[in-house]
Short mmCIF file of C-alpha atoms in Angstrom, two decimals:
data_model
loop_
_atom_site.label_atom_id
_atom_site.label_comp_id
_atom_site.label_asym_id
_atom_site.label_seq_id
_atom_site.Cartn_x
_atom_site.Cartn_y
_atom_site.Cartn_z
CA MET E 111 14.17 -5.25 0.57
CA THR E 112 12.82 -4.99 -2.93
CA SER E 113 13.59 -1.59 -4.42
CA VAL E 114 10.56 0.71 -4.47
CA VAL E 115 10.48 3.31 -7.26
CA ARG E 116 7.71 5.87 -7.06
CA PRO E 117 6.81 8.40 -9.79
CA PRO E 118 7.41 12.08 -9.00
CA ASP E 119 3.71 12.77 -8.33
CA ALA E 120 3.02 9.57 -6.38
CA VAL E 121 0.74 9.84 -3.37
CA HIS E 122 -0.12 7.42 -0.59
CA ASP E 123 -2.13 4.35 -1.56
CA THR E 124 -5.19 5.45 0.38
CA ASN E 125 -8.20 7.72 0.23
CA GLN E 126 -7.21 9.41 3.48
CA PRO E 127 -6.46 13.16 3.26
CA TYR E 128 -2.68 13.13 3.55
CA TYR E 129 -1.19 16.34 2.17
CA SER E 130 2.26 14.86 1.46
CA PRO E 131 3.29 12.81 -1.57
CA ASN E 132 4.90 9.38 -1.30
CA ASN E 133 8.09 9.40 -3.33
CA ALA E 134 11.86 9.86 -3.04
CA PRO E 135 11.78 13.62 -2.26
CA GLU E 136 9.17 12.99 0.44
CA TRP E 137 11.25 10.19 1.99
CA GLU E 138 14.22 12.57 2.02
CA ARG E 139 12.07 15.21 3.71
CA LEU E 140 10.94 12.71 6.34
CA ASP E 141 14.56 11.72 6.98
CA ASP E 142 15.45 15.41 7.31
CA LEU E 143 12.58 15.94 9.74
CA HIS E 144 13.68 12.92 11.74
CA ARG E 145 17.20 14.29 11.99
CA GLY E 146 15.87 17.61 13.27
CA ILE E 147 13.61 15.96 15.86
CA ASP E 148 16.37 13.53 16.83
CA ALA E 149 18.77 16.42 17.45
CA TYR E 150 16.10 18.28 19.47
CA LEU E 151 15.58 15.14 21.59
CA GLY E 152 19.31 14.78 22.20
CA HIS E 153 19.36 11.58 20.11
CA LYS E 154 16.78 9.93 22.36
CA LEU E 155 13.60 8.31 21.10
CA SER E 156 11.34 10.58 23.16
CA LEU E 157 11.35 13.18 25.91
CA GLY E 158 10.19 10.53 28.38
CA PRO E 159 12.34 8.57 30.82
CA SER E 160 14.43 5.59 29.80
CA VAL E 161 12.37 2.42 29.36
CA HIS E 162 13.83 -0.97 30.30
CA ASN E 163 12.92 -4.61 29.61
CA VAL E 164 11.36 -3.67 26.29
CA LYS E 165 10.22 -6.66 24.23
CA LYS E 166 7.94 -5.22 21.54
CA ILE E 167 7.71 -1.80 19.92
CA LEU E 168 5.12 -0.62 17.38
CA GLU E 169 5.52 2.41 15.16
CA ILE E 170 2.40 3.63 13.39
CA GLY E 171 2.77 5.65 10.21
CA CYS E 172 6.49 4.93 9.93
CA GLY E 173 7.05 6.94 6.72
CA SER E 174 10.65 6.48 5.63
CA GLY E 175 11.34 4.11 8.55
CA ALA E 176 13.94 6.39 10.17
CA TRP E 177 12.51 6.31 13.70
CA ALA E 178 11.81 2.57 13.64
CA ILE E 179 15.38 1.89 12.53
CA GLN E 180 16.71 4.01 15.39
CA ALA E 181 14.42 2.22 17.86
CA ALA E 182 15.58 -1.19 16.64
CA GLN E 183 19.18 -0.12 17.12
CA ALA E 184 18.47 1.30 20.58
CA TYR E 185 16.63 -1.88 21.66
CA PRO E 186 18.45 -4.73 19.88
CA GLU E 187 16.71 -7.36 22.05
CA ALA E 188 13.25 -6.05 21.17
CA THR E 189 11.08 -6.71 18.14
CA VAL E 190 10.19 -3.50 16.32
CA ILE E 191 7.15 -3.57 14.04
CA ALA E 192 6.72 -0.57 11.73
CA ILE E 193 3.48 -0.06 9.81
CA ASP E 194 2.43 2.38 7.09
CA ILE E 195 -0.15 2.57 4.33
CA SER E 196 2.61 2.71 1.69
CA PRO E 197 5.84 0.74 1.18
CA LEU E 198 9.12 1.73 2.78
CA PRO E 199 11.92 3.05 0.59
CA SER E 200 14.59 0.52 -0.25
CA ARG E 201 17.08 0.70 2.63
CA PRO E 202 18.87 -1.71 4.99
CA LEU E 203 16.77 -2.68 8.00
CA PRO E 204 17.97 -4.05 11.35
CA SER E 205 17.34 -7.76 11.80
CA ASN E 206 14.93 -7.08 14.68
CA MET E 207 12.74 -4.74 12.63
CA GLN E 208 9.72 -5.82 10.59
CA PHE E 209 7.61 -3.72 8.21
CA LEU E 210 3.91 -4.35 7.55
CA GLN E 211 1.85 -2.41 5.02
CA LEU E 212 -1.33 -1.64 6.97
CA ASN E 213 -3.92 1.12 7.25
CA VAL E 214 -4.30 2.28 10.86
CA THR E 215 -7.92 3.30 10.26
CA GLU E 216 -8.73 -0.37 9.73
CA SER E 217 -8.51 -3.30 12.15
CA LEU E 218 -4.89 -4.11 12.99
CA PRO E 219 -3.69 -7.74 13.35
CA PHE E 220 -2.33 -7.38 16.89
CA GLU E 221 -3.54 -8.69 20.24
CA PRO E 222 -4.59 -6.17 22.90
CA GLU E 223 -1.93 -5.08 25.43
CA ASN E 224 0.84 -6.39 23.18
CA PHE E 225 3.44 -3.60 23.03
CA ASP E 226 5.76 -1.97 25.56
CA ILE E 227 6.16 1.17 23.45
CA ILE E 228 3.97 2.62 20.69
CA HIS E 229 5.13 5.57 18.63
CA ALA E 230 3.21 7.72 16.15
CA ARG E 231 4.46 10.79 14.29
CA PHE E 232 2.23 13.29 12.44
CA ILE E 233 -0.68 10.95 11.72
CA PHE E 234 -3.65 12.04 13.85
CA VAL E 235 -3.86 15.47 12.24
CA HIS E 236 -4.62 13.73 8.92
CA LEU E 237 -7.01 11.00 10.03
CA PRO E 238 -10.81 10.99 10.04
CA ASN E 239 -12.24 10.10 13.45
CA TRP E 240 -8.74 10.35 14.92
CA LYS E 241 -9.89 10.00 18.53
CA GLN E 242 -11.32 6.54 17.82
CA VAL E 243 -8.10 5.54 16.05
CA LEU E 244 -6.14 6.73 19.09
CA GLU E 245 -8.32 4.65 21.43
CA ASN E 246 -7.69 1.58 19.25
CA ILE E 247 -3.94 2.23 19.40
CA VAL E 248 -3.97 2.67 23.18
CA SER E 249 -5.69 -0.72 23.55
CA LEU E 250 -2.56 -2.33 22.04
CA LEU E 251 -0.33 -0.91 24.76
CA LYS E 252 0.66 -3.09 27.72
CA PRO E 253 -0.03 -1.93 31.26
CA ARG E 254 2.85 0.39 32.27
CA GLY E 255 3.68 0.75 28.57
CA TRP E 256 4.60 4.07 26.97
CA LEU E 257 2.86 6.00 24.20
CA TRP E 258 5.13 8.47 22.38
CA ILE E 259 3.58 10.91 19.91
CA GLU E 260 4.73 13.83 17.80
CA ASP E 261 1.98 15.68 15.98
CA ALA E 262 1.06 19.12 14.73
CA ASP E 263 -1.68 21.58 13.90
CA ILE E 264 -2.16 22.35 10.19
CA HIS E 265 -2.81 25.94 11.12
CA PHE E 266 -0.83 29.17 10.93
CA TYR E 267 -0.18 31.27 14.03
CA ASP E 268 1.49 34.66 14.49
CA ASP E 269 2.55 36.01 17.89
CA GLY E 270 4.10 39.20 16.50
CA PRO E 271 2.65 42.72 16.78
CA GLN E 272 0.66 42.32 13.55
CA ASP E 273 -2.53 40.35 13.10
CA LEU E 274 -2.30 37.10 11.14
CA ALA E 275 -1.89 37.94 7.45
CA PRO E 276 -5.14 37.79 5.41
CA SER E 277 -4.02 34.91 3.18
CA LEU E 278 -2.96 32.82 6.18
CA LYS E 279 -6.26 33.48 7.93
CA ALA E 280 -8.04 32.48 4.71
CA PHE E 281 -6.03 29.24 4.65
CA ASN E 282 -6.91 28.48 8.28
CA ASP E 283 -10.62 29.12 7.80
CA THR E 284 -10.89 27.35 4.43
CA TYR E 285 -8.94 24.25 5.35
CA LEU E 286 -10.53 23.95 8.79
CA ALA E 287 -14.01 23.87 7.26
CA SER E 288 -13.02 21.51 4.45
CA ALA E 289 -11.20 19.06 6.72
CA ARG E 290 -13.88 18.96 9.40
CA ALA E 291 -16.46 18.19 6.73
CA LYS E 292 -14.48 14.94 6.30
CA ASN E 293 -14.24 14.35 10.10
CA VAL E 294 -10.57 15.39 10.05
CA ASP E 295 -9.28 17.79 12.69
CA PRO E 296 -6.43 20.10 11.61
CA LEU E 297 -6.01 21.01 15.31
CA ALA E 298 -5.66 17.43 16.56
CA GLY E 299 -2.15 18.09 17.85
CA SER E 300 -3.30 20.70 20.36
CA SER E 301 -6.03 18.33 21.61
CA LEU E 302 -3.83 15.30 22.28
CA ASN E 303 -3.02 16.06 25.91
CA ALA E 304 -6.64 16.58 26.92
CA VAL E 305 -7.91 13.59 24.94
CA LEU E 306 -5.36 11.23 26.49
CA LYS E 307 -6.17 12.46 30.00
CA SER E 308 -9.89 11.95 29.35
CA MET E 309 -9.27 8.24 28.64
CA LYS E 310 -8.47 7.70 32.35
CA CYS E 311 -6.11 4.85 31.50
CA PHE E 312 -2.80 6.69 31.86
CA SER E 313 -0.89 7.21 35.09
CA GLU E 314 0.78 10.25 33.54
CA VAL E 315 0.35 12.36 30.42
CA ASN E 316 3.11 14.80 29.51
CA SER E 317 3.42 17.15 26.55
CA ILE E 318 5.23 20.21 25.23
CA GLU E 319 4.36 22.66 22.47
CA ILE E 320 7.06 23.83 20.05
CA LYS E 321 6.64 26.91 17.87
CA CYS E 322 8.33 26.32 14.51
CA PRO E 323 8.77 29.52 12.44
CA THR E 324 8.01 29.32 8.73
CA ASN E 325 10.43 32.13 7.81
CA GLY E 326 13.52 30.45 9.27
CA GLN E 327 14.06 33.04 11.99
CA GLU E 328 14.78 30.94 15.06
CA ASN E 329 17.80 30.83 17.37
CA ASP E 330 17.53 27.10 18.11
CA PRO E 331 18.90 25.40 14.96
CA ASN E 332 16.88 22.23 15.58
CA ILE E 333 13.58 24.10 15.85
CA GLN E 334 14.57 26.13 12.79
CA TRP E 335 15.24 22.88 10.92
CA MET E 336 11.92 21.33 11.92
CA GLY E 337 10.05 24.49 10.94
CA GLN E 338 11.64 24.64 7.52
CA VAL E 339 11.03 20.95 6.80
CA ILE E 340 7.36 21.13 7.82
CA TRP E 341 6.81 24.37 5.93
CA THR E 342 8.50 22.87 2.84
CA ALA E 343 6.06 19.95 2.92
CA LEU E 344 3.06 22.23 3.29
CA ARG E 345 4.24 24.57 0.52
CA ARG E 346 4.96 21.62 -1.78
CA SER E 347 1.49 20.27 -1.17
CA LEU E 348 -0.14 23.63 -1.89
CA THR E 349 1.39 23.65 -5.37
CA SER E 350 0.91 19.95 -6.18
CA THR E 351 -1.53 19.02 -8.93
CA LYS E 352 -2.82 16.24 -6.65
CA SER E 353 -3.03 18.40 -3.55
CA MET E 354 -6.01 17.92 -1.25
CA TYR E 355 -6.09 21.73 -0.97
CA ASN E 356 -7.29 21.97 -4.58
CA ALA E 357 -10.71 20.72 -3.49
CA THR E 358 -11.06 23.60 -1.01
CA GLY E 359 -11.29 26.20 -3.77
CA MET E 360 -8.00 27.92 -2.95
CA THR E 361 -6.90 29.81 -6.04
CA PRO E 362 -3.32 29.85 -7.37
CA GLU E 363 -3.17 33.52 -6.39
CA LEU E 364 -4.14 32.74 -2.80
CA LYS E 365 -1.58 29.95 -2.61
CA GLU E 366 1.14 32.33 -3.80
CA GLU E 367 0.10 34.90 -1.19
CA ILE E 368 0.20 32.19 1.49
CA SER E 369 3.75 31.28 0.49
CA GLN E 370 4.90 34.90 0.52
CA GLU E 371 3.28 35.86 3.81
CA ALA E 372 4.36 32.70 5.64
CA GLN E 373 7.98 33.53 4.77
CA ASP E 374 7.74 37.27 5.43
CA PRO E 375 10.80 38.17 7.58
CA LEU E 376 8.83 41.04 9.17
CA ARG E 377 6.24 38.64 10.58
CA SER E 378 6.40 35.99 13.31
CA VAL E 379 4.44 33.22 11.60
CA PHE E 380 4.82 29.70 12.96
CA LEU E 381 3.36 26.20 12.93
CA LYS E 382 3.01 24.17 16.13
CA ILE E 383 4.48 20.76 16.90
CA TYR E 384 3.43 18.79 19.98
CA MET E 385 5.49 16.09 21.68
CA VAL E 386 3.63 13.76 24.04
CA TRP E 387 4.87 10.97 26.28
CA SER E 388 2.36 9.05 28.41
CA GLN E 389 2.49 5.91 30.54
CA LYS E 390 -0.45 3.56 30.77
CA LYS E 391 -1.67 2.43 34.19
#
């Protein structure tokens, strides 16, 4: 591949409200996150059952390409197509993997019922009208095909004895209102299971919720890893000069309080990740 060099403050080539940059540190973060999720999954591609006779796989929002590369290696006889709104970093790709620079909110150049497996990681929580995008994606899945999703809520929770810290509640309320004004749902992750079931086109819909602490206090090292990587991305975005949070009116003082209270060792603050695996009828 041609080497892709991005400036330190580069962002995705889109007007969609992604809170992460698109540069070398972000690609490293995505690789780190993939390693944490991969370890949690026991080096499988999903929590679902093994899938056989796979011919075509689509990954949507492939980021650094880490998952698509793993899928291509796991299914060497299959064609793996990875799409993203921004270029991949320069890295060796398996011969059965292809990258296309596409925006999932626009029409995709694929025939209906074309893929045995479709994977998406942390995209719906950023997209306007995400339910319509999800329906479009599901239409590309073959009968008996599998949809594998990891997503999140951009929302702080605390299940300790104290109420959620004031700055974190202010973040939740402010960002929720700002995002929903743009038809973006910061709680899309928690809605995935119900939305997929409502489509009536899946024979099974399975999901789990994972609480990822932001202060690093977690016995499972893989959950601890995922929590720290996700929190790092959110904290980095809060302080970025190009952050989407700047438009919400959050002051530098509030952002600093958010950072301190999210990492408070005396609190039990966490972010939620959702893993979903569903088979189409």
